[in-house]
PDB file of N, CA and C in Angstrom:
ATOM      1  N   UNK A   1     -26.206  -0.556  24.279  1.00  0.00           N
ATOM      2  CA  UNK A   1     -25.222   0.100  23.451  1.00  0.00           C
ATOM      3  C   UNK A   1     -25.157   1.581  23.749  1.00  0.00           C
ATOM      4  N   UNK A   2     -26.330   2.184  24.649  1.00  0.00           N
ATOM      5  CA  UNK A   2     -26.224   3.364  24.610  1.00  0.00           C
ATOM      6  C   UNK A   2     -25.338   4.531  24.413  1.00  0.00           C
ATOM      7  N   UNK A   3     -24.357   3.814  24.848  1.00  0.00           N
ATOM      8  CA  UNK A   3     -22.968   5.134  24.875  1.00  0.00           C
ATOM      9  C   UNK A   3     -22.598   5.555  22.944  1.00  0.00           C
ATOM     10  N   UNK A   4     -22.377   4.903  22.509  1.00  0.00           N
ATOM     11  CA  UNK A   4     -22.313   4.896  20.707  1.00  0.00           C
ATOM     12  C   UNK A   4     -23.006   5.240  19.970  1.00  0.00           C
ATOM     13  N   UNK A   5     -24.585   5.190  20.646  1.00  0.00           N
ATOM     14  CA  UNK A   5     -25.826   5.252  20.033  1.00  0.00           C
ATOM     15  C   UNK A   5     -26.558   6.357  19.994  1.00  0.00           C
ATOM     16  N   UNK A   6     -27.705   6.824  19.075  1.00  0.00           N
ATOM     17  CA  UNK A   6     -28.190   8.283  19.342  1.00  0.00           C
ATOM     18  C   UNK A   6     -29.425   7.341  19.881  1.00  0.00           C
ATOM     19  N   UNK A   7     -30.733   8.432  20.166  1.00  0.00           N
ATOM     20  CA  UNK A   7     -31.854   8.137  20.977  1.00  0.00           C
ATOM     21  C   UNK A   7     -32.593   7.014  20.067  1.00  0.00           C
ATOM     22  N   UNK A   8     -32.598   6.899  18.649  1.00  0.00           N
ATOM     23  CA  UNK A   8     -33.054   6.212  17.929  1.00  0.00           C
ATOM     24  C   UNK A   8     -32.572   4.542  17.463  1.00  0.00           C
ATOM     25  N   UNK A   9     -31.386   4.640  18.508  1.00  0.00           N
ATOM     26  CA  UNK A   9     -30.239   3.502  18.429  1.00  0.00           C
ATOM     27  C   UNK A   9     -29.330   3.439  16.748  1.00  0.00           C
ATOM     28  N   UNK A  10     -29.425   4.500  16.089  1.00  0.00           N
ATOM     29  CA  UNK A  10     -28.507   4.537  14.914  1.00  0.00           C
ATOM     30  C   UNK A  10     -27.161   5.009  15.645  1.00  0.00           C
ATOM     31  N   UNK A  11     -25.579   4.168  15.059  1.00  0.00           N
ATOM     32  CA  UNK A  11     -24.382   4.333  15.245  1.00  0.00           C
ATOM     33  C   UNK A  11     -23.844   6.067  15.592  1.00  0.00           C
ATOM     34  N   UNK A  12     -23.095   6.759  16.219  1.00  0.00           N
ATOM     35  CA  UNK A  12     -23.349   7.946  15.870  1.00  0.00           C
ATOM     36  C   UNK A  12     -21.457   8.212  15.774  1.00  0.00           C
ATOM     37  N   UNK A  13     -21.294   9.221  15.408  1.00  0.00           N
ATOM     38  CA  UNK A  13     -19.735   9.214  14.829  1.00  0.00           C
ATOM     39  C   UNK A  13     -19.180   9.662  16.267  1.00  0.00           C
ATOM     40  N   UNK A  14     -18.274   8.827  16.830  1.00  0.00           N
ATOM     41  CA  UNK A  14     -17.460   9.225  17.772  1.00  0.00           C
ATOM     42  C   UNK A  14     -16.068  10.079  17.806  1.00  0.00           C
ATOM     43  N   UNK A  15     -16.184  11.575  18.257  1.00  0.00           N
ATOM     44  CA  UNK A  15     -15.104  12.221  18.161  1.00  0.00           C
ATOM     45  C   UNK A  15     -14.133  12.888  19.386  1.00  0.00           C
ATOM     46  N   UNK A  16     -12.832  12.736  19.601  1.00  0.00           N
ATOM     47  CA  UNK A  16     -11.826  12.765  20.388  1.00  0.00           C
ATOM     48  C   UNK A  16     -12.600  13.855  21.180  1.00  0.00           C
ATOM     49  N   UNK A  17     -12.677  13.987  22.336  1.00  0.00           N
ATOM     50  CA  UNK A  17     -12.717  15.151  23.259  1.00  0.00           C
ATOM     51  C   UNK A  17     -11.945  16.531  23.102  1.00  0.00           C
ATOM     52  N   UNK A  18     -11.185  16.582  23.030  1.00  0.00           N
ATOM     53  CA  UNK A  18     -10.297  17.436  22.463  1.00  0.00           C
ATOM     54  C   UNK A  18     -10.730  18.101  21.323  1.00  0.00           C
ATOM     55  N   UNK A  19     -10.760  17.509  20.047  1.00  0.00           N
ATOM     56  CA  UNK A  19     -11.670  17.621  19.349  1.00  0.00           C
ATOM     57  C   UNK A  19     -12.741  18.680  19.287  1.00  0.00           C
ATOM     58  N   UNK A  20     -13.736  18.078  20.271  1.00  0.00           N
ATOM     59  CA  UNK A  20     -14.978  18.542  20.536  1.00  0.00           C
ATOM     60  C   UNK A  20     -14.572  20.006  20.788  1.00  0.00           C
ATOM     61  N   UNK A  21     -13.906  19.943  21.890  1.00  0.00           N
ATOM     62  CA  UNK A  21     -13.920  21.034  23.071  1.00  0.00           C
ATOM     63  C   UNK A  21     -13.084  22.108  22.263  1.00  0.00           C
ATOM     64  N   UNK A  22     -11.864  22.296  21.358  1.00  0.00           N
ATOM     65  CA  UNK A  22     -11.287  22.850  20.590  1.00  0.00           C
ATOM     66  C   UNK A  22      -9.967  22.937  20.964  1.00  0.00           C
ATOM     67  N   UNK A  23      -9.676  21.894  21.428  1.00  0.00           N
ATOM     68  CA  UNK A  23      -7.906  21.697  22.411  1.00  0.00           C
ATOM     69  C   UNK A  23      -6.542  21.252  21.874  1.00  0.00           C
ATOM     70  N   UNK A  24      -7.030  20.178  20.779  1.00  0.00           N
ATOM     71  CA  UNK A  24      -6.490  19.864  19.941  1.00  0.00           C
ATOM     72  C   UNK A  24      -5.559  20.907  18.946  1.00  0.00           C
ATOM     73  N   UNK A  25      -4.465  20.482  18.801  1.00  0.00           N
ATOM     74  CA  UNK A  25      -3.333  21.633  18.125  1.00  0.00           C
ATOM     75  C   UNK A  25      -2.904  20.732  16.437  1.00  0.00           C
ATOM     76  N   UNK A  26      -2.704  20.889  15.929  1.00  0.00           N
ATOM     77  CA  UNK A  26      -2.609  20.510  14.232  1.00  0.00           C
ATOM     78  C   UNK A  26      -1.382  20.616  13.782  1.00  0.00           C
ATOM     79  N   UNK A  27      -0.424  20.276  13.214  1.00  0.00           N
ATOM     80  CA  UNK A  27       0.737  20.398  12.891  1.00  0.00           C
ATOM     81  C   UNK A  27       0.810  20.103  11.224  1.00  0.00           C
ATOM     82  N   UNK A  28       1.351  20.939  11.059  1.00  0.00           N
ATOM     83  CA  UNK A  28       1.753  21.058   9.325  1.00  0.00           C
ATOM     84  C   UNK A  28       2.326  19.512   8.816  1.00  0.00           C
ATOM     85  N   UNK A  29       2.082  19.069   7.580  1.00  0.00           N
ATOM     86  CA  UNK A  29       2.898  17.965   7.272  1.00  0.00           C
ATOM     87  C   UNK A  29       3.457  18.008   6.579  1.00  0.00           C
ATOM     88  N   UNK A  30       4.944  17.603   6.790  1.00  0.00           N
ATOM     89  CA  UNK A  30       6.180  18.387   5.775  1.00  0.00           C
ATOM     90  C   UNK A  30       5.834  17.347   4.675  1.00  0.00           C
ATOM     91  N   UNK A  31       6.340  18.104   3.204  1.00  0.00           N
ATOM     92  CA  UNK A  31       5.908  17.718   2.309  1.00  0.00           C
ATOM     93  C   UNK A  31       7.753  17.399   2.026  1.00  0.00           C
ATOM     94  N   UNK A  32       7.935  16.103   2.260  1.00  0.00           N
ATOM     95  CA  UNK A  32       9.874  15.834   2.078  1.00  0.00           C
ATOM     96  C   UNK A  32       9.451  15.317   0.757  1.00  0.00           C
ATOM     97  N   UNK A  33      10.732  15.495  -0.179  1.00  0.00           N
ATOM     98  CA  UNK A  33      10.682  15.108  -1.448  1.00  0.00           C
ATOM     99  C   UNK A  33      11.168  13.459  -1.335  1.00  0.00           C
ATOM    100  N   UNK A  34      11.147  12.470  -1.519  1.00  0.00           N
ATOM    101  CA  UNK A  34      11.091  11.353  -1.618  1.00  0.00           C
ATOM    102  C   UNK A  34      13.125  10.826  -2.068  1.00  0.00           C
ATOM    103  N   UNK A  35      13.640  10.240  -0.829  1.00  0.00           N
ATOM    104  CA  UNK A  35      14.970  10.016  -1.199  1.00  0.00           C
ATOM    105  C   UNK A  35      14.901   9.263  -2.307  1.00  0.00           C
ATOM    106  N   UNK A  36      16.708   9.625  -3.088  1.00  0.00           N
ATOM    107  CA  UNK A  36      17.005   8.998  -3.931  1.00  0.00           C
ATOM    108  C   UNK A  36      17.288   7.555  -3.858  1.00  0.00           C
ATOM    109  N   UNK A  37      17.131   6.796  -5.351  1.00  0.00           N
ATOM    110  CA  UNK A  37      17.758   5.160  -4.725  1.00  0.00           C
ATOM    111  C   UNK A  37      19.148   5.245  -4.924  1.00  0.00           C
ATOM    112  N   UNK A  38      19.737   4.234  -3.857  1.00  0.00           N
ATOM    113  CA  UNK A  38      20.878   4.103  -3.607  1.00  0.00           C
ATOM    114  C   UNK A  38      20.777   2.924  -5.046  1.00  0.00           C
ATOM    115  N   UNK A  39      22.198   2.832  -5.298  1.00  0.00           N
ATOM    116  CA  UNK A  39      22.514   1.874  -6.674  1.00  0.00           C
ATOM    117  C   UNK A  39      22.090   0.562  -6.399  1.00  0.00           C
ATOM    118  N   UNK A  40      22.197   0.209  -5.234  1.00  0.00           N
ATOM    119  CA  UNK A  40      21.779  -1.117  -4.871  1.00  0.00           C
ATOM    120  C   UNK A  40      20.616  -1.315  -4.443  1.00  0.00           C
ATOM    121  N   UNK A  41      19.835  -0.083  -4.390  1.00  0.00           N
ATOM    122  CA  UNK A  41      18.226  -0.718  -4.488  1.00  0.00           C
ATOM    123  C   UNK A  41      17.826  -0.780  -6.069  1.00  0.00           C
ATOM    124  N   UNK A  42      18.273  -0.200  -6.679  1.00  0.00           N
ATOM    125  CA  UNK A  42      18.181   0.320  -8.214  1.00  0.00           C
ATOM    126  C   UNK A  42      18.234  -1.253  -8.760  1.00  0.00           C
ATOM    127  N   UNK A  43      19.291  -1.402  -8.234  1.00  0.00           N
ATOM    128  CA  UNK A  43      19.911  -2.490  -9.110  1.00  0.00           C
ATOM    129  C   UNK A  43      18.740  -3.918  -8.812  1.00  0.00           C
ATOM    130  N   UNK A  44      18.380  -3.873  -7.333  1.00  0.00           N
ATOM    131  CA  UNK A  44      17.499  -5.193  -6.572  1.00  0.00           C
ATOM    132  C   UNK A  44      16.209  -4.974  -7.294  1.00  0.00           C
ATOM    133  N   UNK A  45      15.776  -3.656  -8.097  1.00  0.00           N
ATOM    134  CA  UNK A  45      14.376  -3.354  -8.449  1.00  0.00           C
ATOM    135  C   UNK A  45      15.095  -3.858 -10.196  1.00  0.00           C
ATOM    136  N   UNK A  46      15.619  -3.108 -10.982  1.00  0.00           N
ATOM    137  CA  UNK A  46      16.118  -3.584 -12.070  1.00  0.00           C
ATOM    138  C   UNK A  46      16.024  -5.437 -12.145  1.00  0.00           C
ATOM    139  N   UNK A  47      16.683  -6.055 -11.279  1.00  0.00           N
ATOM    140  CA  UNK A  47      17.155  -7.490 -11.203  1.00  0.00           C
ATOM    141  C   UNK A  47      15.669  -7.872 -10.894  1.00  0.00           C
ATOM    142  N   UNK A  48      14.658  -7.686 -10.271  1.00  0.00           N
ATOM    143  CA  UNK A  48      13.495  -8.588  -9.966  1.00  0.00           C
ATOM    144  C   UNK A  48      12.570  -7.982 -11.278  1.00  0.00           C
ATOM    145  N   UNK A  49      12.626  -7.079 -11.806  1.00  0.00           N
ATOM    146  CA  UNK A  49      12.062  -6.866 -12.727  1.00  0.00           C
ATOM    147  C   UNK A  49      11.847  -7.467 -14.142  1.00  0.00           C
ATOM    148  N   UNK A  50      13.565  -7.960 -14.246  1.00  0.00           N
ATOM    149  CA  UNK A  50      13.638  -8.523 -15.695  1.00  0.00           C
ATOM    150  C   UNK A  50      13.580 -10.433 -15.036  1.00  0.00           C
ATOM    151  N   UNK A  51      13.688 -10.420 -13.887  1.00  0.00           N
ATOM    152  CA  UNK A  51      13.192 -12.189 -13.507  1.00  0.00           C
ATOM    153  C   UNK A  51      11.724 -12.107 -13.922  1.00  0.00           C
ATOM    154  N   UNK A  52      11.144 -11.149 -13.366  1.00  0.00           N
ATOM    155  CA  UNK A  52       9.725 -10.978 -13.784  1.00  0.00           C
ATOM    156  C   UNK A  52       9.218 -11.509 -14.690  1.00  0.00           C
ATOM    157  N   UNK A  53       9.710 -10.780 -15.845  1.00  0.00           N
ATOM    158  CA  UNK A  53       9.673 -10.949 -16.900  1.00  0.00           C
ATOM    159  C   UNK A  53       9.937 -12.135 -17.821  1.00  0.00           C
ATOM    160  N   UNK A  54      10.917 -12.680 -17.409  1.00  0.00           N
ATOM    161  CA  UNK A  54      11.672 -13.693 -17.816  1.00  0.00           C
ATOM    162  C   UNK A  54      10.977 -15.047 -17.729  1.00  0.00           C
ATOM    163  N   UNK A  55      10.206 -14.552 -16.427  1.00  0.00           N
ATOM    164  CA  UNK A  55       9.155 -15.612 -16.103  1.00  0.00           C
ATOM    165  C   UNK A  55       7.930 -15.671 -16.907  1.00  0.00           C
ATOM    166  N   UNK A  56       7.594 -14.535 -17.314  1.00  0.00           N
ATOM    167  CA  UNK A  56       6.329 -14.491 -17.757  1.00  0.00           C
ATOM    168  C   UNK A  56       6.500 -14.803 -19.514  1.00  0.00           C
ATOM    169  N   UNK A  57       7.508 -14.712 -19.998  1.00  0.00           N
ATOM    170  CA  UNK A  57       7.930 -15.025 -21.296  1.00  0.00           C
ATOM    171  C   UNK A  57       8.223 -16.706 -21.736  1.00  0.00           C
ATOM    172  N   UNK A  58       9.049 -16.987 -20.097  1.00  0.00           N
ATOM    173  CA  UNK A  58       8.960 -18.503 -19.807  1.00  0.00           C
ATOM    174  C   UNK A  58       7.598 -19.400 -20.139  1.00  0.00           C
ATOM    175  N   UNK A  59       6.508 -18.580 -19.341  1.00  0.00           N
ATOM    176  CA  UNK A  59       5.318 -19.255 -18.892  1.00  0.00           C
ATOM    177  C   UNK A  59       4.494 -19.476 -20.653  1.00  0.00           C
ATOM    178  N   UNK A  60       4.494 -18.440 -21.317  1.00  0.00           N
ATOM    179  CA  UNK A  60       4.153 -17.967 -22.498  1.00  0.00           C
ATOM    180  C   UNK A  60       4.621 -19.182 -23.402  1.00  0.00           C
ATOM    181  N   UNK A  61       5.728 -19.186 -23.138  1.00  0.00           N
ATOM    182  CA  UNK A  61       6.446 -20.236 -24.164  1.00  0.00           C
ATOM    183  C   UNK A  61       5.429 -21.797 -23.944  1.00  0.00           C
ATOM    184  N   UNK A  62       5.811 -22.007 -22.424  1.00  0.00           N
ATOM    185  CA  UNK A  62       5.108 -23.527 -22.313  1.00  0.00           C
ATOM    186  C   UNK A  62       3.800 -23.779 -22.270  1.00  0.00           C
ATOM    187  N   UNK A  63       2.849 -22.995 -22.554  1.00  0.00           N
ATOM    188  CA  UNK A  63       1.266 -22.791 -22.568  1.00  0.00           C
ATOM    189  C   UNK A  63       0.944 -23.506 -23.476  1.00  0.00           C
ATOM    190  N   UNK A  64       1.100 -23.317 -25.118  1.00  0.00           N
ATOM    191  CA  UNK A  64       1.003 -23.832 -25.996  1.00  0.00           C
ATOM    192  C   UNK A  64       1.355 -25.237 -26.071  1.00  0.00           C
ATOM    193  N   UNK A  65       2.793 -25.782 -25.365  1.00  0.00           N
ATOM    194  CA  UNK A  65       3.004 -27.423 -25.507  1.00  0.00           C
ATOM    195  C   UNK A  65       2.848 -28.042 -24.250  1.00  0.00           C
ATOM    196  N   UNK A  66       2.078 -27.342 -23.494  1.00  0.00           N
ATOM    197  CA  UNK A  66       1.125 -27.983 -22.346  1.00  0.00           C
ATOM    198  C   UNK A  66       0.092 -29.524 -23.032  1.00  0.00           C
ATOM    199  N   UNK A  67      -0.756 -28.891 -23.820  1.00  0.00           N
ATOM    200  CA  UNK A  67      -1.877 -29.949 -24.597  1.00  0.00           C
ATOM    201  C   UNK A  67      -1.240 -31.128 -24.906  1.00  0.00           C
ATOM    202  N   UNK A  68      -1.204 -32.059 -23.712  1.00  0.00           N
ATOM    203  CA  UNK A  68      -0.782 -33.471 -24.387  1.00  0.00           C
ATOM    204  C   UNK A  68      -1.449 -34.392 -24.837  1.00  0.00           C
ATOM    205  N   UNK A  69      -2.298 -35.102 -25.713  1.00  0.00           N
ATOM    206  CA  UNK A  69      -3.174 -35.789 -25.463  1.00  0.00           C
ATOM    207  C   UNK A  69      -3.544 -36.899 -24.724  1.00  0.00           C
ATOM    208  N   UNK A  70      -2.523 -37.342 -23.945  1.00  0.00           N
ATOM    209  CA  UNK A  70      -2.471 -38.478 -23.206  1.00  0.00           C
ATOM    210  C   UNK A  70      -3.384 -38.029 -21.713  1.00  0.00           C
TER     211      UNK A  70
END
């Protein structure tokens, strides 16, 4: 394993050459404000939301007359 390894054979953190050497250049990360939703994603998040729901109110209902004794 030697190449990964220190003299003691513990893992040792491998870092870019560049890196090391100080070559590497860094670039700012634009901080963009997050687009608006268009009506029709609005609407696809609205619409799966209240199915969601609808389901889970569904499920609620039939829990209770699940217990058949048969």
């Amino acid at each position: 394993m030697g190449l990964f390894t220190d003299g003691k054979g513990r893992p040792e953190l491998v870092m870019h050459p560049d890196i090391k050497l100080g070559r590497a250049h860094y670039r700012p990360v634009d901080d963009e404000p997050e687009p608006e939703e268009t009506p029709k994603q609005r609407a696809r998040r609205e619409l799966k939301m209240r199915l969601s729901a609808e389901k889970r109110a569904r499920e609620k209902k039939e829990k209770p007359g699940d217990t058949n004794p048969q």
